[in-house]
Short mmCIF file of C-alpha atoms in Angstrom, two decimals:
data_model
loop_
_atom_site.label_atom_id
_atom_site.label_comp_id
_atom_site.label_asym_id
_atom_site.label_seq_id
_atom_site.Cartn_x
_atom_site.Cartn_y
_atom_site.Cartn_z
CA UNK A 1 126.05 64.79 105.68
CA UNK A 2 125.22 64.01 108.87
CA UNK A 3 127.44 66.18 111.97
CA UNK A 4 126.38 69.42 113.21
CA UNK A 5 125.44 71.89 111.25
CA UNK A 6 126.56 69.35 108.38
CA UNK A 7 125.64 70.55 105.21
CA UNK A 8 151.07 78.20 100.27
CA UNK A 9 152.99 77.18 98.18
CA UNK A 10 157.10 78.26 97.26
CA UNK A 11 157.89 81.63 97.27
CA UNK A 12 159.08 81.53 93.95
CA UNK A 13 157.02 79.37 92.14
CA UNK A 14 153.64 80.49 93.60
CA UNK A 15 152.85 83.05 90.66
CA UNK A 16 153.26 80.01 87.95
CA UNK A 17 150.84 78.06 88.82
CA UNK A 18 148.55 78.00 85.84
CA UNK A 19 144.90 77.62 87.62
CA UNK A 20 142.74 77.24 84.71
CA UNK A 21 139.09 79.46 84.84
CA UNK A 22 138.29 82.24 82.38
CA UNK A 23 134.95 83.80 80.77
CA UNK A 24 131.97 82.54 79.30
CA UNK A 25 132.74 84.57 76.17
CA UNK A 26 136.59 83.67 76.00
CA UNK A 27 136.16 79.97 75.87
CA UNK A 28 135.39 78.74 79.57
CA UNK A 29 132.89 79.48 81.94
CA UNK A 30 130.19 76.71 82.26
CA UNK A 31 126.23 78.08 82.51
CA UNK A 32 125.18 80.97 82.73
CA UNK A 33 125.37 82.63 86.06
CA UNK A 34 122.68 82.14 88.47
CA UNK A 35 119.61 84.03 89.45
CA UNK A 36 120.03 84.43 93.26
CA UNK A 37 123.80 86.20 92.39
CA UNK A 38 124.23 89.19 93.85
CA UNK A 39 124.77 92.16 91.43
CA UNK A 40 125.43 95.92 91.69
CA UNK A 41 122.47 98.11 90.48
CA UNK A 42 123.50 99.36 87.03
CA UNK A 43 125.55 102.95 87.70
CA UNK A 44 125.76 102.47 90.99
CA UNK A 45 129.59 102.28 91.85
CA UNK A 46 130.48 99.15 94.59
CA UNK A 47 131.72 101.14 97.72
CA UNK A 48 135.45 100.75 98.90
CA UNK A 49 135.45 98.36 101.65
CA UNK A 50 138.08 99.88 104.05
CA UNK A 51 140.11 103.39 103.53
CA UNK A 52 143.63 102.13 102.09
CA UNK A 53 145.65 103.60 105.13
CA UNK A 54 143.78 101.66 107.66
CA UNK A 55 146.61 99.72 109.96
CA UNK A 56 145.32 96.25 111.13
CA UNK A 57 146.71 92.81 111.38
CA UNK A 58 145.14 89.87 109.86
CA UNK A 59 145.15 86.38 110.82
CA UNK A 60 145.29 83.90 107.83
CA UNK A 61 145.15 80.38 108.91
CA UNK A 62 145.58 78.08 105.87
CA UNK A 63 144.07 74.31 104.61
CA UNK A 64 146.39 74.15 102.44
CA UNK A 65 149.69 74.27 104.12
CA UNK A 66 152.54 76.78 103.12
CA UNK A 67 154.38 79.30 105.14
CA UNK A 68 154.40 82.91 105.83
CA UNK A 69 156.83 84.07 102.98
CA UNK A 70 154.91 81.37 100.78
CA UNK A 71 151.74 83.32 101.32
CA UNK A 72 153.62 86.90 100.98
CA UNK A 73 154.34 86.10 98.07
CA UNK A 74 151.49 84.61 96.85
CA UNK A 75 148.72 86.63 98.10
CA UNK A 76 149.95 89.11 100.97
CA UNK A 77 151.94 91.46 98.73
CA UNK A 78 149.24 91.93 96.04
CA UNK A 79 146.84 92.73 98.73
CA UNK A 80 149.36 95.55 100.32
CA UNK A 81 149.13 97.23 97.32
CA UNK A 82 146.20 98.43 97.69
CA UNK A 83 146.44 98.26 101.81
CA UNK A 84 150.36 99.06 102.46
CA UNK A 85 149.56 98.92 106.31
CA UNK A 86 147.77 95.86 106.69
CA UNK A 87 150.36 92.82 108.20
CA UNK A 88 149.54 89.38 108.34
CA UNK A 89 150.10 86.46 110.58
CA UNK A 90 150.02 82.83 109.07
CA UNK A 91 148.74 79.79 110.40
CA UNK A 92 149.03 76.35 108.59
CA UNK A 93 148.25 72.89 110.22
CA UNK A 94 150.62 70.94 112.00
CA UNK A 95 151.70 69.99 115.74
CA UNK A 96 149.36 71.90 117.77
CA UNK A 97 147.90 73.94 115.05
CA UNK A 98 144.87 72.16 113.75
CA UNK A 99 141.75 73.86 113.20
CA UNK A 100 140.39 72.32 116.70
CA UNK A 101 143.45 73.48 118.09
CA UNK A 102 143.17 76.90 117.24
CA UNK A 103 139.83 77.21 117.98
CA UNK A 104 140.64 75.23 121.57
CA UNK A 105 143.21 78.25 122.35
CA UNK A 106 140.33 80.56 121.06
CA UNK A 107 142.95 82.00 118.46
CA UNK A 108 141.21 84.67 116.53
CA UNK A 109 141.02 83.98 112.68
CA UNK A 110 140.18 86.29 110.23
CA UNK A 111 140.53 84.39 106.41
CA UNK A 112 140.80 80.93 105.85
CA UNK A 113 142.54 79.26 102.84
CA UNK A 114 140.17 76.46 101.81
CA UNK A 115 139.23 73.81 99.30
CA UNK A 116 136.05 73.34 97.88
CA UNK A 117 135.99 70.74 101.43
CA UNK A 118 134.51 72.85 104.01
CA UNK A 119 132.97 70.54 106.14
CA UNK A 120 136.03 70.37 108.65
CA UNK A 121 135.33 74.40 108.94
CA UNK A 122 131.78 74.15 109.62
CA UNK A 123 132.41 71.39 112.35
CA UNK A 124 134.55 73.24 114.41
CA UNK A 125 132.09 76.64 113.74
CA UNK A 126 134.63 78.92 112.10
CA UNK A 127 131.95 79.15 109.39
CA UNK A 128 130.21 82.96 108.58
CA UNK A 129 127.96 83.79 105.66
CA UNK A 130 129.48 87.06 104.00
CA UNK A 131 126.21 87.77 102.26
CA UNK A 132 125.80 90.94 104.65
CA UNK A 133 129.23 92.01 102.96
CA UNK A 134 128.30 91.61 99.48
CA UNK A 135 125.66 93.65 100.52
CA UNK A 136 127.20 96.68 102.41
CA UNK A 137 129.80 96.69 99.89
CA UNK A 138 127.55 95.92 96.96
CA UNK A 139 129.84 93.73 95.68
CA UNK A 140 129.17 92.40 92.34
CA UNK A 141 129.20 88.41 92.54
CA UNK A 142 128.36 88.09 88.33
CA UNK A 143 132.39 88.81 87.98
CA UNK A 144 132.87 84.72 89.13
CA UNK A 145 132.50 81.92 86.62
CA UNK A 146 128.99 80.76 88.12
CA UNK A 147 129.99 76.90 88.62
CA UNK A 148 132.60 78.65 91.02
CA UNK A 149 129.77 80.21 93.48
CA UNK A 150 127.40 78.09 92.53
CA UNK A 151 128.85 75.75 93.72
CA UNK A 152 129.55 76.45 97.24
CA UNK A 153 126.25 77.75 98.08
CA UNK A 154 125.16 74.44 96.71
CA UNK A 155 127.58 72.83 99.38
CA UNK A 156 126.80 75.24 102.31
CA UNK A 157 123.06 75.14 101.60
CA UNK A 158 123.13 78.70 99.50
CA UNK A 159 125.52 80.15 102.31
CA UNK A 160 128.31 81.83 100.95
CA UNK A 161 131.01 81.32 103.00
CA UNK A 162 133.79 83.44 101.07
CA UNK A 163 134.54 84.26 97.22
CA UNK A 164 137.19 81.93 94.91
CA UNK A 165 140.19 83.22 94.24
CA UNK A 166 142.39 80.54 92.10
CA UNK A 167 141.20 77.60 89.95
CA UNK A 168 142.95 74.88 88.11
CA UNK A 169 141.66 72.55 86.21
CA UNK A 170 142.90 70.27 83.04
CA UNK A 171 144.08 70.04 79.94
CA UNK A 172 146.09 67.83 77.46
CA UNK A 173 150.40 68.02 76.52
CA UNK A 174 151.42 66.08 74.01
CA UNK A 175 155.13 65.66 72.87
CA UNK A 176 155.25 66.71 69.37
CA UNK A 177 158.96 64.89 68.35
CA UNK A 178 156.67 61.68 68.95
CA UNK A 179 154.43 63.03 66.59
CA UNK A 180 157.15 63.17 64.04
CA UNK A 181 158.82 60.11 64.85
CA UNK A 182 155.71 58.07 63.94
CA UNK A 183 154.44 60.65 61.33
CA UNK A 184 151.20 61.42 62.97
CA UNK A 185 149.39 64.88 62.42
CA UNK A 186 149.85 67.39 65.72
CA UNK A 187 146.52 67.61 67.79
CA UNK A 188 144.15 70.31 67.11
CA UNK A 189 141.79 72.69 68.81
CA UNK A 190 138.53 71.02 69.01
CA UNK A 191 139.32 67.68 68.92
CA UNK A 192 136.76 65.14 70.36
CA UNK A 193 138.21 62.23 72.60
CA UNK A 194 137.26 59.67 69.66
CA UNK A 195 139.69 61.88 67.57
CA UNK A 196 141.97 61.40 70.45
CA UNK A 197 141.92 57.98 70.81
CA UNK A 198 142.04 57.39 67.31
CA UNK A 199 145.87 59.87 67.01
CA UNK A 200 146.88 57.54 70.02
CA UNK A 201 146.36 54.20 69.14
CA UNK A 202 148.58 55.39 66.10
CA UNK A 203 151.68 56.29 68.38
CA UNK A 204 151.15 53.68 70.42
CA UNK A 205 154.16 50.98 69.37
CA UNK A 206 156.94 49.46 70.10
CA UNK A 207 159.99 51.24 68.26
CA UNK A 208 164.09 50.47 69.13
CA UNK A 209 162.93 48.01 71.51
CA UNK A 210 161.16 50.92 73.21
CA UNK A 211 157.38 51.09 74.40
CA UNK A 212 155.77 54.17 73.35
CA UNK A 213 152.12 54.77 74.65
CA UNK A 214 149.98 57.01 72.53
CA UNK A 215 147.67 58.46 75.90
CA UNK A 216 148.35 58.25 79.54
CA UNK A 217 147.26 60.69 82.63
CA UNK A 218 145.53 61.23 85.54
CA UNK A 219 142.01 59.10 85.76
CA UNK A 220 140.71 61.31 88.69
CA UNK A 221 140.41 64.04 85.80
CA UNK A 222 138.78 61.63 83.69
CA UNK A 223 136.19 60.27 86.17
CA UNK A 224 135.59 64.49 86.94
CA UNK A 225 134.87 64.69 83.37
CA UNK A 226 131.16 65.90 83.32
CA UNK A 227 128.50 68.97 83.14
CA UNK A 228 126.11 67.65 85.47
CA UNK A 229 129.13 65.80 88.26
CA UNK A 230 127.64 62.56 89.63
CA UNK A 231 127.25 61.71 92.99
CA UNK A 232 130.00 59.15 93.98
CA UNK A 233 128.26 59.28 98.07
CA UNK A 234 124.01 59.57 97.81
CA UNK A 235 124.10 62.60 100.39
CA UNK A 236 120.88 61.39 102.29
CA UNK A 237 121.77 57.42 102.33
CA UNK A 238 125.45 58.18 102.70
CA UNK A 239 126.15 55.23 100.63
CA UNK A 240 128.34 55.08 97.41
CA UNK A 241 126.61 55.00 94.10
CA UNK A 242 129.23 53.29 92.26
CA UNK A 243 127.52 50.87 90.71
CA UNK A 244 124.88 52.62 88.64
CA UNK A 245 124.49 53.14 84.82
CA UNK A 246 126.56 56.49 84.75
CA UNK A 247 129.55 54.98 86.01
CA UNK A 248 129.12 51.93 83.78
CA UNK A 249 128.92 54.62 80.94
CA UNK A 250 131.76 56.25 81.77
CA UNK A 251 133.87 53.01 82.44
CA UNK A 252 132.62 51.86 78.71
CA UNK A 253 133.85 54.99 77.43
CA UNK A 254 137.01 55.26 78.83
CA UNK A 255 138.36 52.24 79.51
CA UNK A 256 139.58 51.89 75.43
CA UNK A 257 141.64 55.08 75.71
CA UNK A 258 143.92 53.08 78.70
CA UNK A 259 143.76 49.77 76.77
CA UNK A 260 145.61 50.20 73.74
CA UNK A 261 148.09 47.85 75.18
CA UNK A 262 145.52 45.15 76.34
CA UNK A 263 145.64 43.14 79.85
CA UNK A 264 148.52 46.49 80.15
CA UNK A 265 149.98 45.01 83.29
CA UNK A 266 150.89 48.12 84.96
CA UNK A 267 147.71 50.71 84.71
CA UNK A 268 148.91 52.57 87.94
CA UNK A 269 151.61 53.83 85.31
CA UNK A 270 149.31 55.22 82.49
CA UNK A 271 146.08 56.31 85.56
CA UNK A 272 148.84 57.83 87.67
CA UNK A 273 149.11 61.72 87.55
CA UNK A 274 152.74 61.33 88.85
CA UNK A 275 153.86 58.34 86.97
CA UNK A 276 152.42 59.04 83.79
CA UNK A 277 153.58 63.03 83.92
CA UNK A 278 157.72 61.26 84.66
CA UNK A 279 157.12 59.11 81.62
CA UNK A 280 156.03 62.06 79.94
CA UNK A 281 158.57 64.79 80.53
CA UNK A 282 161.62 62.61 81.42
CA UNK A 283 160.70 59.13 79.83
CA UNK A 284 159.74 60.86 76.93
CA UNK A 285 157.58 57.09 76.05
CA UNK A 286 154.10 59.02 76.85
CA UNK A 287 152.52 60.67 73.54
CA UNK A 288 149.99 62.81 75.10
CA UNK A 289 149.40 62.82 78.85
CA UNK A 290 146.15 64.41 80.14
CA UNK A 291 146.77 66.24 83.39
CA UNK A 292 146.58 69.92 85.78
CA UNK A 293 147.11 72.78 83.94
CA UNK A 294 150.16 74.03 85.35
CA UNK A 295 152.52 73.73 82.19
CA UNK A 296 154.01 76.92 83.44
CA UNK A 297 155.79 75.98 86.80
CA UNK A 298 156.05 72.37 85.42
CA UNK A 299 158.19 73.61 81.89
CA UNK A 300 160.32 75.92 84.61
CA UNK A 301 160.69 73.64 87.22
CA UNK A 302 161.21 70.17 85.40
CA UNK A 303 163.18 71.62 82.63
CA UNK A 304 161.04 70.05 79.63
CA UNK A 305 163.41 69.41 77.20
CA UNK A 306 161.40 68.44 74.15
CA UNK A 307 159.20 69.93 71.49
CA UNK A 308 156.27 70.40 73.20
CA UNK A 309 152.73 71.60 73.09
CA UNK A 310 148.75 72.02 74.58
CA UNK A 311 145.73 70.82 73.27
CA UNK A 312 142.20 72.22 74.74
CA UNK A 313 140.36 69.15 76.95
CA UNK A 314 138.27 67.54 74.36
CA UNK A 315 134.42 66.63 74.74
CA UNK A 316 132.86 63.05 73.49
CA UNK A 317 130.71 63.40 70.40
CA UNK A 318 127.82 62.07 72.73
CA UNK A 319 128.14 64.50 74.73
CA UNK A 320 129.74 68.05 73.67
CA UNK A 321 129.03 69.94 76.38
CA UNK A 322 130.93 67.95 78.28
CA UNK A 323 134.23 69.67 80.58
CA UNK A 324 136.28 68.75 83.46
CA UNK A 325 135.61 70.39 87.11
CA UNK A 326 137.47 72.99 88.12
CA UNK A 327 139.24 72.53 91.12
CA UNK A 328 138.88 76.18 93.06
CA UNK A 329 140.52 77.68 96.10
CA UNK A 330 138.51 79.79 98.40
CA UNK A 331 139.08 82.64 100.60
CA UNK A 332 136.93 82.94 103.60
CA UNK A 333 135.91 85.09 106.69
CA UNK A 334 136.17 83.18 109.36
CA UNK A 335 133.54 83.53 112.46
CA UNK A 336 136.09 84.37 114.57
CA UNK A 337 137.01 87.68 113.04
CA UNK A 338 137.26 91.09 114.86
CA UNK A 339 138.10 92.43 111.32
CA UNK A 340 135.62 91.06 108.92
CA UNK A 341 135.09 94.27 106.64
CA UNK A 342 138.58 94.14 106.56
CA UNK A 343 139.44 90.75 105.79
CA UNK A 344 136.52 90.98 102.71
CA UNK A 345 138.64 94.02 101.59
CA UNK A 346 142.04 92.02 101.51
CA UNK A 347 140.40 89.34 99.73
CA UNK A 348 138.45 91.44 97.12
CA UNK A 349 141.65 93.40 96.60
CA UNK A 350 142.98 89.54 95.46
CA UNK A 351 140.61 88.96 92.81
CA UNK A 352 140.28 92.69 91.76
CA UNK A 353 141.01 92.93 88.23
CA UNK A 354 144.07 94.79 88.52
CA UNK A 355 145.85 91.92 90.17
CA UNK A 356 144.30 88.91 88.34
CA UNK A 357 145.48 91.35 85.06
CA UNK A 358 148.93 91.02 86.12
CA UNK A 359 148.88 87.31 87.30
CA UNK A 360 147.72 86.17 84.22
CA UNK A 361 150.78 87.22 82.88
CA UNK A 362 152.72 84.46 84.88
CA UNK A 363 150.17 81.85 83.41
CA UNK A 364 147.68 81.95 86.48
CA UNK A 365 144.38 82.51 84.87
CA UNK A 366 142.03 83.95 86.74
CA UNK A 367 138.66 82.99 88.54
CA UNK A 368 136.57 85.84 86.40
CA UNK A 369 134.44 85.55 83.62
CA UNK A 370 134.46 87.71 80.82
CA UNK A 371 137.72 89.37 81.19
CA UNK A 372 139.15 91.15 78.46
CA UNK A 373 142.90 90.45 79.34
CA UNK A 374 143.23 86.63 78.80
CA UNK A 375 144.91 87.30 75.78
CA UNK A 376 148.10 87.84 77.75
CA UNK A 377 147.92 84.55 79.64
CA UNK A 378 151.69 83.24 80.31
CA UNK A 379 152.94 86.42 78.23
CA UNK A 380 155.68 86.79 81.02
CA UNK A 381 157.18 82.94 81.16
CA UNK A 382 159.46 82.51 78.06
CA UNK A 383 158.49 78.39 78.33
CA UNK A 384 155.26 78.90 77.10
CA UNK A 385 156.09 81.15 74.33
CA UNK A 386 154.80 79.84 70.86
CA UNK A 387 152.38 77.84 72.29
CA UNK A 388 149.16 76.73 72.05
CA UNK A 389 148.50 78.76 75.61
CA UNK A 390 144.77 79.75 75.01
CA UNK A 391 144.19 75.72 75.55
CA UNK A 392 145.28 75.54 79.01
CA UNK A 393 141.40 77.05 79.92
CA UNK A 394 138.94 74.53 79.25
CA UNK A 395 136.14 75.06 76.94
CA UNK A 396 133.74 74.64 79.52
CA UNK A 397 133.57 73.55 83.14
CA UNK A 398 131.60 70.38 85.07
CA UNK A 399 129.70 70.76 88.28
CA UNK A 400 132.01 70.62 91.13
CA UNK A 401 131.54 67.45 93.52
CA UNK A 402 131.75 68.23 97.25
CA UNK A 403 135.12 66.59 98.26
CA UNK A 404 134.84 65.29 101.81
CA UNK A 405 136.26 62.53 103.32
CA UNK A 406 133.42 59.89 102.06
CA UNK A 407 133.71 61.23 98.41
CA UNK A 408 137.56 60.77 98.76
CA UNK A 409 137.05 57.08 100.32
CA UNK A 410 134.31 56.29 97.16
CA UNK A 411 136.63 57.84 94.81
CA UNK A 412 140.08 55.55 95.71
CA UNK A 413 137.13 52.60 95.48
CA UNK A 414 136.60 53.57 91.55
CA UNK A 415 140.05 54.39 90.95
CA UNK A 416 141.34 50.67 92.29
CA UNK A 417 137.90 48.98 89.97
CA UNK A 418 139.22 50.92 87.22
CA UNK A 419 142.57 49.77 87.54
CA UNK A 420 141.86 46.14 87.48
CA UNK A 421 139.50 46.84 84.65
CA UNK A 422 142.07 48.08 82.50
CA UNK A 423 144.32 45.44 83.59
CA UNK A 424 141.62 42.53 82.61
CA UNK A 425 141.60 41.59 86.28
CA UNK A 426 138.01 42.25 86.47
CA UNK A 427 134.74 43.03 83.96
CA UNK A 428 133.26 46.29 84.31
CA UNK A 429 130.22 45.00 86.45
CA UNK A 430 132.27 43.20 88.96
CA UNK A 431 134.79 45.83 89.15
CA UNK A 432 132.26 48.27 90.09
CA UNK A 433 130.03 45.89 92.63
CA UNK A 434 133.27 45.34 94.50
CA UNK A 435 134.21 49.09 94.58
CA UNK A 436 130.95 50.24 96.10
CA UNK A 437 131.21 47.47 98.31
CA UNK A 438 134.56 48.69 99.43
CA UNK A 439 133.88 52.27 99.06
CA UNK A 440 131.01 51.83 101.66
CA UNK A 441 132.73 49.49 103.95
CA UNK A 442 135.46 52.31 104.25
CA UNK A 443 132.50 55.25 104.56
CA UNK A 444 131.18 52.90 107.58
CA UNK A 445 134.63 53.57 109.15
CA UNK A 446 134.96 57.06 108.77
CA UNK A 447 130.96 57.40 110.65
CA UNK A 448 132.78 55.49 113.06
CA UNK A 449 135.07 57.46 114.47
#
């Protein structure tokens, strides 16, 4: 990758956030977990981190942006249950409060709110493996889906930089009085995506004067629709691979699902997660819209008035083992830290299983595997009552794709060659010649700078 050592939210609405990640055995999970994880010796109890009364202050310096009562709310209040006397201060960026900023005015961090993107925290050195915790703690790692440590250490070169503590990923809505407007059977667990396309090009029609599209939704989901995720940036070359077979697969595949209108003139409308998610809940022209799993603080928020429901994220028959990445937020301990037993304890207190018990109940599913409370998932928002909730958790989970700047560059490059694929601008072969082109033409001016 090339550099040095290269390798929240609303107060009220923070608990709804449905972040999709559950066990192997209750439907999710991905493999199996991984050899090198860390595990507590059987009877051997994992050792408290920090007595409960200790009084310190933490510094929590978020990627993510939010405020103090944002994070309170979120994360600080469920950790003070267990530590009543530990205070927080909270850092986001902004004017004078980037990471190089903070670490410029040698402003002590202790846990860092990250994305799966921590490149930017490596190149300012705020990085620290917490291996010697999990080990002084004995700290069982096996509780994680695998993909979700996995896939850091793969990113940090089998560092482990902190533990996950929220994950979203995707699943289909579709709008059931469409369903019975056109006579078409609901959607059912198990579906494959040729089932899927098949129910949409049936409620895909013009009715009243009114065009009604049988499947819109967000195409960065699709394209992160894999087990083994492809390399959009060759990490050694740091070129895009755009053009290959896999992506002409995948383009071949998924083009006809976007194309039931052919030459549509608009695809921004039906690739869009905003746009196709309005026409969706408001329009109400959008059968079944693929998109985050967060039908919990959407339903509150946007006031879904319709006769809705979820369907699980379907597979193709080619390949069945097929799922969608999860997208996972971290919790470090920064290199910075006076406090770095304590900071592990605050964020172990997080994902303890008392406290991912009770979020679950406000549709937040929880990074763990094998959980035996899952059953209660969005028990506590009346929205979601009498639906299909179990579906908001994948089957199964992809490989997550390092998201840095170059990935996001090669990504907008697909996303545009898609568009104008769909749109019968361009053939599949062009469209993805000229994206790579593009995609590495922008690359060359991030290296740049």
């Amino acid at each position: 990758m090339g550099n040095k050592k290269s390798l929240l939210s609303a107060a009220t609405l923070a608990a709804l956030v449905v972040l999709a990640a559950c066990g192997k055995e209750e439907g999710g999970g991905g493999t199996a977990p991984s050899a090198d994880n860390q595990k507590a010796p059987a009877g051997v109890k994992a050792a408290d981190p920090i007595d409960p009364n200790k009084q310190v202050e933490l510094t929590v310096y978020s990627m993510l942006s939010g405020n103090y009562e944002g994070f309170m709310a979120s994360e600080g209040q469920y950790i003070q249950r267990k530590y009543p006397n530990f205070k927080f201060k909270f850092i986001a960026p902004g004017t004078g409060t980037s990471l190089k900023d903070v670490v410029t005015a040698k402003t002590p961090i202790d846990i860092i709110i990250s994305t799966p993107d921590v490149q930017p925290i490596i190149d300012v050195g705020l990085d620290s493996d917490i291996s010697d915790l999990v080990k002084k703690y004995n700290y069982d790692l096996n509780r994680f889906i695998p993909v979700t440590i996995d896939s850091m250490k793969r990113i940090t070169g089998g560092k482990l930089f902190g533990l996950p503590g929220r994950v979203s990923s995707y699943t289909l809505y579709y709008n059931k009085d469409l369903f019975d407007k056109f006579g078409v059977p609901y959607l059912t667990d198990n579906m494959t995506w040729e089932q899927i396309y098949e129910t949409a090009r049936k409620l895909t029609r013009v009715e009243g004067g009114v065009q009604y599209y049988g499947f819109a939704g967000d195409i960065i989901s699709m394209l992160d629709m894999n087990e083994k995720a492809p390399r959009y940036v060759d990490p050694k070359t740091v070129q895009a691979t755009l053009s290959n077979d896999y992506w002409k697969r995948v383009f071949d595949r998924l083009v006809p699902l976007y194309t039931l209108i052919p030459n549509f003139s608009e695809p921004s409308k039906l690739t869009s997660l905003t746009l196709s998610r309005t026409m969706f809940s408001k329009e109400k022209t959008v059968a079944i819209v693929i998109g985050v799993n967060d039908a919990g603080i959407r339903a509150v928020s946007e006031k879904w008035d319709m006769n809705w429901d979820i369907a699980p994220f379907p597979a193709f028959q080619s390949n069945p083992k097929e799922g969608p990445q999860p997208s996972v937020r971290y919790y470090l301990v920064s290199s910075t830290s006076k406090f770095r037993d304590e900071a592990f304890a605050a964020i172990t207190q997080f994902v303890s299983d008392d406290i991912q018990r009770e979020l679950v109940t406000t549709g937040a599913t929880p990074p763990l595997q094998n959980v035996d409370y899952i059953g209660q998932l969005g028990s506590g928002i009346p929205e979601l009552k009498g639906k299909n909730v179990k579906a908001l958790v994948p089957p199964r989970y992809g490989e997550m794709n390092l998201k840095d700047q170059y990935y996001i560059a090669a990504r907008a490059a697909l996303i545009s060659a898609f568009d104008k694929v769909v749109s019968g601008q361009k053939d599949v072969n062009t469209a993805l010649r000229e994206a790579e082109e593009a995609a590495n033409k922008q690359i060359a001016e991030l290296k740049s700078k």
